Tab-separated table of C-alpha atoms in Angstrom:
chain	number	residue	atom	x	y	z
X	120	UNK	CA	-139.947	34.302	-203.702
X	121	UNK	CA	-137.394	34.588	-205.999
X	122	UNK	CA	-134.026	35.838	-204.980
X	123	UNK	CA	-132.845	38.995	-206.567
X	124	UNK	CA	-129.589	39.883	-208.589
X	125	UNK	CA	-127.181	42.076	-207.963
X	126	UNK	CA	-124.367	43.310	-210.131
X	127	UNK	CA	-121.237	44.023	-208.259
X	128	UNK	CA	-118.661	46.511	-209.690
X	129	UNK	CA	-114.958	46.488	-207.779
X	130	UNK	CA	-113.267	49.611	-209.105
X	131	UNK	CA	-110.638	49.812	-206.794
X	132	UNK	CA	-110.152	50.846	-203.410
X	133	UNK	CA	-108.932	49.664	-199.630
X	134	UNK	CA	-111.768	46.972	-199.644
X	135	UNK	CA	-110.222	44.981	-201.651
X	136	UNK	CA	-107.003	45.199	-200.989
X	137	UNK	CA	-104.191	42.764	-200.051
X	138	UNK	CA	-101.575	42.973	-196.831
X	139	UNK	CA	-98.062	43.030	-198.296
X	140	UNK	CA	-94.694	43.381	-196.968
X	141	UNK	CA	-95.341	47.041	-198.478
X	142	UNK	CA	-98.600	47.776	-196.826
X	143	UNK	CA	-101.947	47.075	-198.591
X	144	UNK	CA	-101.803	46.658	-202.125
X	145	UNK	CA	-104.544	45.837	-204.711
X	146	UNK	CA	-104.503	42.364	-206.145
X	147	UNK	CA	-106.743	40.709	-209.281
X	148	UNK	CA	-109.165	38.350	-208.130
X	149	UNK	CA	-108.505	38.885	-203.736
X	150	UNK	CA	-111.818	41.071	-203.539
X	151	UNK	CA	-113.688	38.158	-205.632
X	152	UNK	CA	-111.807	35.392	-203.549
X	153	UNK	CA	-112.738	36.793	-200.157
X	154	UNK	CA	-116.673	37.915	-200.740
X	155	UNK	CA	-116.891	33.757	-202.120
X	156	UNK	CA	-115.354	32.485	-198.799
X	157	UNK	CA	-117.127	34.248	-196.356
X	158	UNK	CA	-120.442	32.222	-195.817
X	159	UNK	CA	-122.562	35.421	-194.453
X	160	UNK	CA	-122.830	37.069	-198.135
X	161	UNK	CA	-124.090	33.539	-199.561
X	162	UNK	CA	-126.422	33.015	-196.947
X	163	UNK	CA	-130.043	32.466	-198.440
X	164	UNK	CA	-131.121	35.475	-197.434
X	165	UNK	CA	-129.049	37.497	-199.290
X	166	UNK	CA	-129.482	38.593	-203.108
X	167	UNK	CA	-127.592	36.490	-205.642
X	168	UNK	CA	-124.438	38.658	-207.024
X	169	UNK	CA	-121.902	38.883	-209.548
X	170	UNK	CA	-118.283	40.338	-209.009
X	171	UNK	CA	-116.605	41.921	-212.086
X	172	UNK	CA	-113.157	43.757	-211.190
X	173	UNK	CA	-111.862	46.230	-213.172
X	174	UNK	CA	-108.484	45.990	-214.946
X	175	UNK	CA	-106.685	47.335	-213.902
X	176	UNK	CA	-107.979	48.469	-210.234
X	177	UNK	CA	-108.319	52.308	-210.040
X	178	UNK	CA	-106.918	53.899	-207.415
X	179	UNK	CA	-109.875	56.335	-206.292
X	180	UNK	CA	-107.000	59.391	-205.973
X	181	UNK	CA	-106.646	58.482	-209.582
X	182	UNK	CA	-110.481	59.331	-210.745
X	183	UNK	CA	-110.980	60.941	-213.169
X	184	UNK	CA	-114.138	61.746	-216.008
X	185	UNK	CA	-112.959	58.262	-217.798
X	186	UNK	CA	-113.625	56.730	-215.059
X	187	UNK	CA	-116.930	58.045	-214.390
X	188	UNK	CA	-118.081	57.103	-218.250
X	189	UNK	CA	-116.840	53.368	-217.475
X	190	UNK	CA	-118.646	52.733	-214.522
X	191	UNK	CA	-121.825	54.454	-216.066
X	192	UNK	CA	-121.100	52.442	-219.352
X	193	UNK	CA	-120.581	49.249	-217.477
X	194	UNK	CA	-123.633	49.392	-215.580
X	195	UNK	CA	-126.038	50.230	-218.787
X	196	UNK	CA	-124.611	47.415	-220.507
X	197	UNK	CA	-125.447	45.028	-217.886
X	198	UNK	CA	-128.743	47.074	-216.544
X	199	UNK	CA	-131.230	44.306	-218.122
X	200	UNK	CA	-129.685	41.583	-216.246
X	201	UNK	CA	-129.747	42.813	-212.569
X	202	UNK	CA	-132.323	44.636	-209.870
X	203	UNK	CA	-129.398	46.705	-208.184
X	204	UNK	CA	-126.374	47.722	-208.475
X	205	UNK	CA	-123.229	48.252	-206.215
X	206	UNK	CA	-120.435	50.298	-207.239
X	207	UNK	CA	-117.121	49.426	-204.794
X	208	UNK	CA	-114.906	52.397	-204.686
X	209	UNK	CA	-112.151	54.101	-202.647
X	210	UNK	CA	-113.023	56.433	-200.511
X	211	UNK	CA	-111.216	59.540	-200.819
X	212	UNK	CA	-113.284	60.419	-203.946
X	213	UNK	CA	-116.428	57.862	-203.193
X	214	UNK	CA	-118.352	61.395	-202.988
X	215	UNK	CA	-117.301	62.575	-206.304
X	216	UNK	CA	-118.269	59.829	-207.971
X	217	UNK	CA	-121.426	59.028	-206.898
X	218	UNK	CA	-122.457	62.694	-207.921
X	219	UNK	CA	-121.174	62.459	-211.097
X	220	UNK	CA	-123.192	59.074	-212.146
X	221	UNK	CA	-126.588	60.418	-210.605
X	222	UNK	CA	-126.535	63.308	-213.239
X	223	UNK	CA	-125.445	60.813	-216.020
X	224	UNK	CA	-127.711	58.543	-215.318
X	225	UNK	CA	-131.378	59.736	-217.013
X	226	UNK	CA	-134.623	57.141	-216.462
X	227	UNK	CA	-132.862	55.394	-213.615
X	228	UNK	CA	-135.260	52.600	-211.780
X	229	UNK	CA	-132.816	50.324	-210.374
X	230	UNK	CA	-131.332	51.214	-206.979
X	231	UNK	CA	-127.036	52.036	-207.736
X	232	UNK	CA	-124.924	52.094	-204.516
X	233	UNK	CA	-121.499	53.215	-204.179
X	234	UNK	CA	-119.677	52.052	-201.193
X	235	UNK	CA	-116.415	50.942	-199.954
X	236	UNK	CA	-114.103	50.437	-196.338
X	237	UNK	CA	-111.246	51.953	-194.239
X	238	UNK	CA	-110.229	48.795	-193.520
X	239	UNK	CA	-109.947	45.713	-196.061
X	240	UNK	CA	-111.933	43.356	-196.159
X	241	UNK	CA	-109.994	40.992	-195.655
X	242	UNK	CA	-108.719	42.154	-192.456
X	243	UNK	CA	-109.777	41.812	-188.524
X	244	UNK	CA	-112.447	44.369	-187.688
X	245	UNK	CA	-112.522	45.539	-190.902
X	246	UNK	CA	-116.076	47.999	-191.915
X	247	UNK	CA	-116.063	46.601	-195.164
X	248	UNK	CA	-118.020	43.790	-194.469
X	249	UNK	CA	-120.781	45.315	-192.933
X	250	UNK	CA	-120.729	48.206	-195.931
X	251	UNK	CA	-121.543	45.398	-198.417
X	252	UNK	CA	-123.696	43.380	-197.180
X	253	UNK	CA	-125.907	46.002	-196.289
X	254	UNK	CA	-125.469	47.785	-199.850
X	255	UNK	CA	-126.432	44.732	-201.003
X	256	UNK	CA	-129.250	43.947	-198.668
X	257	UNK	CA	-130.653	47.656	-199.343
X	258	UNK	CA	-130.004	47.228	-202.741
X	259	UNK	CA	-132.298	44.100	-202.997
X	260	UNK	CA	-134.987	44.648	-200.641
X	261	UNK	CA	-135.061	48.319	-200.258
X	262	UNK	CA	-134.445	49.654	-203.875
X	263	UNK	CA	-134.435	53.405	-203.923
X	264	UNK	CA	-133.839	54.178	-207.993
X	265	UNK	CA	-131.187	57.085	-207.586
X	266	UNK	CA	-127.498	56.988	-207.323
X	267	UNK	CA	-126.536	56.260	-203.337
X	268	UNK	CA	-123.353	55.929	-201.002
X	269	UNK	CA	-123.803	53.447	-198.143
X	270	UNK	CA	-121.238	53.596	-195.017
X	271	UNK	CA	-121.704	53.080	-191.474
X	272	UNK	CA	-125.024	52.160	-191.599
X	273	UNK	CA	-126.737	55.179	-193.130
X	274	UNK	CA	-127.430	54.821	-196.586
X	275	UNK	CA	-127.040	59.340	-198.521
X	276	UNK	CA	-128.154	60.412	-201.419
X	277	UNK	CA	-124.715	60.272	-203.748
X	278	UNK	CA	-125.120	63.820	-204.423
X	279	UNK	CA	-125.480	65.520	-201.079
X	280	UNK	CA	-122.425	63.051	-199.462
X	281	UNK	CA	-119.317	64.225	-198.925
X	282	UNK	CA	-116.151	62.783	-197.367
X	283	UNK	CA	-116.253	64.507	-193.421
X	284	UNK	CA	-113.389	62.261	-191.818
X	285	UNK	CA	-110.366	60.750	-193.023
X	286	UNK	CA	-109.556	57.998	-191.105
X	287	UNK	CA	-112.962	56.928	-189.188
X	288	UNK	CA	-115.693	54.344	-189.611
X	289	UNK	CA	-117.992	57.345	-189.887
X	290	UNK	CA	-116.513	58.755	-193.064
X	291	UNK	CA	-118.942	60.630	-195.079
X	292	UNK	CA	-122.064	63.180	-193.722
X	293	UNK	CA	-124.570	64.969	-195.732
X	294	UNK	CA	-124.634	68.160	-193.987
X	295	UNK	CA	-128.209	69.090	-196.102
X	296	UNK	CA	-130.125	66.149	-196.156
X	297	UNK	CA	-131.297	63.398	-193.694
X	298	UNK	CA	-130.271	60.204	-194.941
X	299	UNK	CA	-132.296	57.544	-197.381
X	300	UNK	CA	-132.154	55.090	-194.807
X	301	UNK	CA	-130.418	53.967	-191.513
X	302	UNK	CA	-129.528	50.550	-191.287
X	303	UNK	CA	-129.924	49.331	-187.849
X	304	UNK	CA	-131.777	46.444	-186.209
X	305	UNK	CA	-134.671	47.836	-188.654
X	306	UNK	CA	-134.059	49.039	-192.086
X	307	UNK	CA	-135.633	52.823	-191.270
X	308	UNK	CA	-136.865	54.928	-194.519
X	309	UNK	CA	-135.854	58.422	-194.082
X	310	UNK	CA	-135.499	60.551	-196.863
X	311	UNK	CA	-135.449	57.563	-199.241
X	312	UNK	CA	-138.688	55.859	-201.720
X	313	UNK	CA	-139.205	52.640	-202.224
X	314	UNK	CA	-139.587	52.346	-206.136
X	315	UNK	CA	-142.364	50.238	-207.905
X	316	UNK	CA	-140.653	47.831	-210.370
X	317	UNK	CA	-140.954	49.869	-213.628
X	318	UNK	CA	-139.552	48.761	-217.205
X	319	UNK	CA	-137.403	51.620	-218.768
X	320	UNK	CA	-134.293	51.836	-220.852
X	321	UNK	CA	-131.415	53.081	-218.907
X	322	UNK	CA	-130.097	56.132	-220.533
X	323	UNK	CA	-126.108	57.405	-219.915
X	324	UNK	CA	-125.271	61.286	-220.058
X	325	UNK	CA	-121.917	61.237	-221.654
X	326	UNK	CA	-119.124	63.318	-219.840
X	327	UNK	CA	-116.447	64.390	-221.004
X	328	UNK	CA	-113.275	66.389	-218.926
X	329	UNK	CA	-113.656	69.992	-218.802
X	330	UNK	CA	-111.657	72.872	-217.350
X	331	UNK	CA	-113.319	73.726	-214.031
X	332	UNK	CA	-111.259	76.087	-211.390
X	333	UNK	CA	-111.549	75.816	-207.545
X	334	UNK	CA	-111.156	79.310	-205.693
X	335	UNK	CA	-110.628	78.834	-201.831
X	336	UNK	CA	-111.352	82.244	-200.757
X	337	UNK	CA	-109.137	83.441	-197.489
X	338	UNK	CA	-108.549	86.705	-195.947
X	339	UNK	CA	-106.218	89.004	-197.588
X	340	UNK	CA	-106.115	86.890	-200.969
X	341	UNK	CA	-104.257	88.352	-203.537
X	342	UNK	CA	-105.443	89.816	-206.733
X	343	UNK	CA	-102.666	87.943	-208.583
X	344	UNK	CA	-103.874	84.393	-207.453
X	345	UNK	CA	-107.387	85.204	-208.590
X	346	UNK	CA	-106.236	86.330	-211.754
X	347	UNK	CA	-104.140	83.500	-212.480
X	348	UNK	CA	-106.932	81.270	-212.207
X	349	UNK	CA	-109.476	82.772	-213.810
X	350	UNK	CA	-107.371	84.386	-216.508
X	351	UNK	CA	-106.534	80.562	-217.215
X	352	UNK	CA	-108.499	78.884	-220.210
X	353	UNK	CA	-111.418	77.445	-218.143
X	354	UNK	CA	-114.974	77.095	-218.450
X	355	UNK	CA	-116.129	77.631	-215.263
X	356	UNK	CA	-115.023	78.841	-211.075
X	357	UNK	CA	-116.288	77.334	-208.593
X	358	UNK	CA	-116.237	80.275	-205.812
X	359	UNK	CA	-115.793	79.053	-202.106
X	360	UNK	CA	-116.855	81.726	-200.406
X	361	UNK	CA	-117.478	82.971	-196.590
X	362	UNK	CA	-120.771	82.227	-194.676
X	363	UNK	CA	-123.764	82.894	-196.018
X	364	UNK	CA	-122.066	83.464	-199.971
X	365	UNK	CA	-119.917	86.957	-198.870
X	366	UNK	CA	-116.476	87.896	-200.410
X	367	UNK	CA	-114.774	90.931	-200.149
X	368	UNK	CA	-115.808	93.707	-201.584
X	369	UNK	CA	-112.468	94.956	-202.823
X	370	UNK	CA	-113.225	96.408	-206.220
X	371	UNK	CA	-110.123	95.280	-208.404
X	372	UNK	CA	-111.175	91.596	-206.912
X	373	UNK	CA	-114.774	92.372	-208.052
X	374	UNK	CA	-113.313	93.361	-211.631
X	375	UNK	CA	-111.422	90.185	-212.357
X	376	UNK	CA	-114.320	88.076	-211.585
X	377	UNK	CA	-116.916	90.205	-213.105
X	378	UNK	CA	-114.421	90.197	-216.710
X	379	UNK	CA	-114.725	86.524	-216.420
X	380	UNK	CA	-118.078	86.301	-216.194
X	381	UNK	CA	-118.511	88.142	-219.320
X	382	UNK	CA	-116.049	86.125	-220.836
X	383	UNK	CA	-118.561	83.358	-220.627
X	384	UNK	CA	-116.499	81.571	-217.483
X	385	UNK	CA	-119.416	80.442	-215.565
X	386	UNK	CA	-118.673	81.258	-211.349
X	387	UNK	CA	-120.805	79.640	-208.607
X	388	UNK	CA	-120.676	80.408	-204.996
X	389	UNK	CA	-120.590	77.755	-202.527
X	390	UNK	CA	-119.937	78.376	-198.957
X	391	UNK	CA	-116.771	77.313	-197.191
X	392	UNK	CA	-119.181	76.283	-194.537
X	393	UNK	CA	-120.119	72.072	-194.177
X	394	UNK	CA	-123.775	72.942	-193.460
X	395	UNK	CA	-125.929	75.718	-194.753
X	396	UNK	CA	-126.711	77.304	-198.097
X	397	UNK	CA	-125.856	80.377	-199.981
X	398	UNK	CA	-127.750	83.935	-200.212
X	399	UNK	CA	-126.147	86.216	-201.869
X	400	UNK	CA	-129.145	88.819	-200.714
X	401	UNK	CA	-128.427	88.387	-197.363
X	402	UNK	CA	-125.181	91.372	-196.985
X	403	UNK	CA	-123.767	93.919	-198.953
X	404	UNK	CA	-120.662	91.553	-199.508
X	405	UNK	CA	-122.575	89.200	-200.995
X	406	UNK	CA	-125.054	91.074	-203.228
X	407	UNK	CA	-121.684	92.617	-204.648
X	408	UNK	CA	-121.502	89.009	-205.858
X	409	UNK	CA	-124.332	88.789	-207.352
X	410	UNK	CA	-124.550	91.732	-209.820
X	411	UNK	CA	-121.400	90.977	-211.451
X	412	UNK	CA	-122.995	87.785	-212.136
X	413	UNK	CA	-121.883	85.019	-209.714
X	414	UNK	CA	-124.917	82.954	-209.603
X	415	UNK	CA	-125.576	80.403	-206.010
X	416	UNK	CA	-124.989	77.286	-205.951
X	417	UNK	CA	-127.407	77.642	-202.872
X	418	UNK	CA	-126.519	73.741	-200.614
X	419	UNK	CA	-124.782	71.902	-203.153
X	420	UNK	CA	-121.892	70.011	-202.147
X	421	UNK	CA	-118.574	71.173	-203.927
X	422	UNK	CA	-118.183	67.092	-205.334
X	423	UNK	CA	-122.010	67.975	-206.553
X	424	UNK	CA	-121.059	71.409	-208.009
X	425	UNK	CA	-118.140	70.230	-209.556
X	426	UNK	CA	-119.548	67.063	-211.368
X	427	UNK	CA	-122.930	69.116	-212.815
X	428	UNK	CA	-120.687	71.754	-214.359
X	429	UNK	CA	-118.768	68.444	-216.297
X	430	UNK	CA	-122.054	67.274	-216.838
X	431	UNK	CA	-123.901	70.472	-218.324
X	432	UNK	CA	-120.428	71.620	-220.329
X	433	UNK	CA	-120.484	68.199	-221.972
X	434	UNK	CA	-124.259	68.407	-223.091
X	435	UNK	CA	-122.804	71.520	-225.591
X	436	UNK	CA	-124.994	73.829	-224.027
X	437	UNK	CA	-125.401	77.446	-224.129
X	438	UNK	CA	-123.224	79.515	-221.168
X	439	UNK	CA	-127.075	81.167	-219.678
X	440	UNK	CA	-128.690	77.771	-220.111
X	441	UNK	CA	-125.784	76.266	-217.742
X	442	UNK	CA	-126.042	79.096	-215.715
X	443	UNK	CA	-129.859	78.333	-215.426
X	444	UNK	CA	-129.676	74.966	-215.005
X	445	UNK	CA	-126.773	75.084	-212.365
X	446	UNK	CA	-129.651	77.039	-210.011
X	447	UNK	CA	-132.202	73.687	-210.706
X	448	UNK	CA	-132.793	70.923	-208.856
X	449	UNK	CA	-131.579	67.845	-211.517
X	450	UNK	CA	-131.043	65.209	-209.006
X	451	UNK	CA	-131.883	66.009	-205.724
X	452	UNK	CA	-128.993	67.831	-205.299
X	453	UNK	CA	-129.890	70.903	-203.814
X	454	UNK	CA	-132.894	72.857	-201.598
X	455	UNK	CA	-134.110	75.865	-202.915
């Protein structure tokens, strides 16, 4: 049978990085160096790959919606030459990233995993191993043709992950979704679908930077913070908001995001809350929302809200067509 390719993208992150007198730093050509030399990723078994490392490495706090259009750009230019695709990232915004390339990504039938390490791979006991290998073991034998994230043996859906610990093996959840797969002695199909080998022309979404707020909603918030956000020049306001989608019902709050809203500023709820989904029907506090014109962003993810709003503002659309298709399901990423 032949052996399958894989395409291996190092943006940056801990997994490749070097020890220094300084702590880890990244360094051209160590992530390439290290993969070659250990004998378990050139075992027979495993898919043939290809290491290309960005230059200069990106520091994942350093993301941005460049970054996103490079990775997606990269990948379409090399789609014809490889069955999968693994995207090496840091993982403070891993999450962010992977949402943002499953909505750019349109006729996708090629598996694309994002993964990374806490530890280098270089290093003694270090996670990274075992997160590549298996993204590209899964990306080989198990293709599933959507954007994923692979860590600690359970393989998400890109955009329902988020980051849920800082510093343990066990980094990311997906409080709303069962995994893809779990990799354990078996590889075990969850949520995940094998795909049937299907000839299509990768298309890439464009996206461009756009001026999104965050609104962190806490008791006793001030009417001058809210204003100064949403008074701001910005397209859109993400609202994090209590349980179920509930805000106070303070009336001079209620009139600075109902103004916006009319300006055209586009405001979704999300709830503070890691699992669970929003319904603004559910209490008075939250049906206040709702008739100024907040609309739900029902289970999404805030990396998943954030990057569909880039998305949907770069297509040129108009403000009620974003505000429709922020309440569809595009990629999977949310349950209505």
């Amino acid at each position: 049978m032949k052996r399958k390719r894989i395409y291996i993208a190092y943006t940056g992150g801990t997994i490749g990085m070097k020890k220094s007198s300084r702590g880890y730093i990244p360094a051209e050509g160590f992530l390439t160096e290290t993969v070659m030399n250990n004998a378990e990723f050139n075992r027979d078994e495993m898919p043939l790959f290809d290491i290309h490392e960005y230059c200069p490495l990106i520091d994942s706090s350093d993301m941005s919606p460049e970054h996103w259009q490079l990775i997606a750009d990269d990948i379409k230019k090399k789609y014809q030459d490889y069955d999968g695709f693994v995207v090496l990232h840091g993982t403070d915004t891993m999450a962010y990233t992977a949402s943002a390339l499953s909505f750019m990504f349109e006729n996708l039938t090629k598996p694309v995993i994002v993964t990374g390490s806490q530890i280098p791979l270089s290093q003694l006991r270090s996670d990274g191993q075992v997160n590549l290998l298996n993204a590209m073991y899964l990306a080989a034998n198990y293709p599933i043709a959507e954007v994923s994230l692979f860590f600690n043996n359970q393989l998400f859906r890109g955009n329902r992950a988020t980051k849920a610990h800082a510093d343990g093996f066990n980094a990311f959840a997906s409080p709303n979704l069962d995994p893809l797969a779990l990799s354990g002695i078996n590889i075990q199909l969850i949520k995940g679908q094998l795909s049937p080998y299907v000839e299509n022309e990768l298309q890439v979404s464009p996206i461009t930077p756009q001026p999104i707020g965050v609104l962190y909603l806490y008791p006793g918030i001030s009417q001058e913070v809210v204003k100064s956000l949403v008074n701001g020049n910005i397209n859109a306001l993400v609202l994090l908001s209590f349980g179920v989608g509930n805000a106070p019902q303070d009336p001079r709050f209620l009139s600075i995001l109902e103004e916006a809203s009319k300006r055209g500023v586009v405001i979704v709820n999300l709830t503070q809350c890691l699992k669970g989904h929003v319904n603004m029907g559910g209490y008075a506090t939250g049906n206040a929302l709702l008739n100024i014109g907040v609309i739900s962003g029902y289970d999404m993810t805030l990396e998943a809200c954030l990057t569909k709003l880039h998305y949907l503002f770069s297509q040129k659309l108009e403000v009620e067509t974003i505000r429709h298709l922020m309440q569809d399901n595009l990629r999977g990423e949310l349950s209505r």
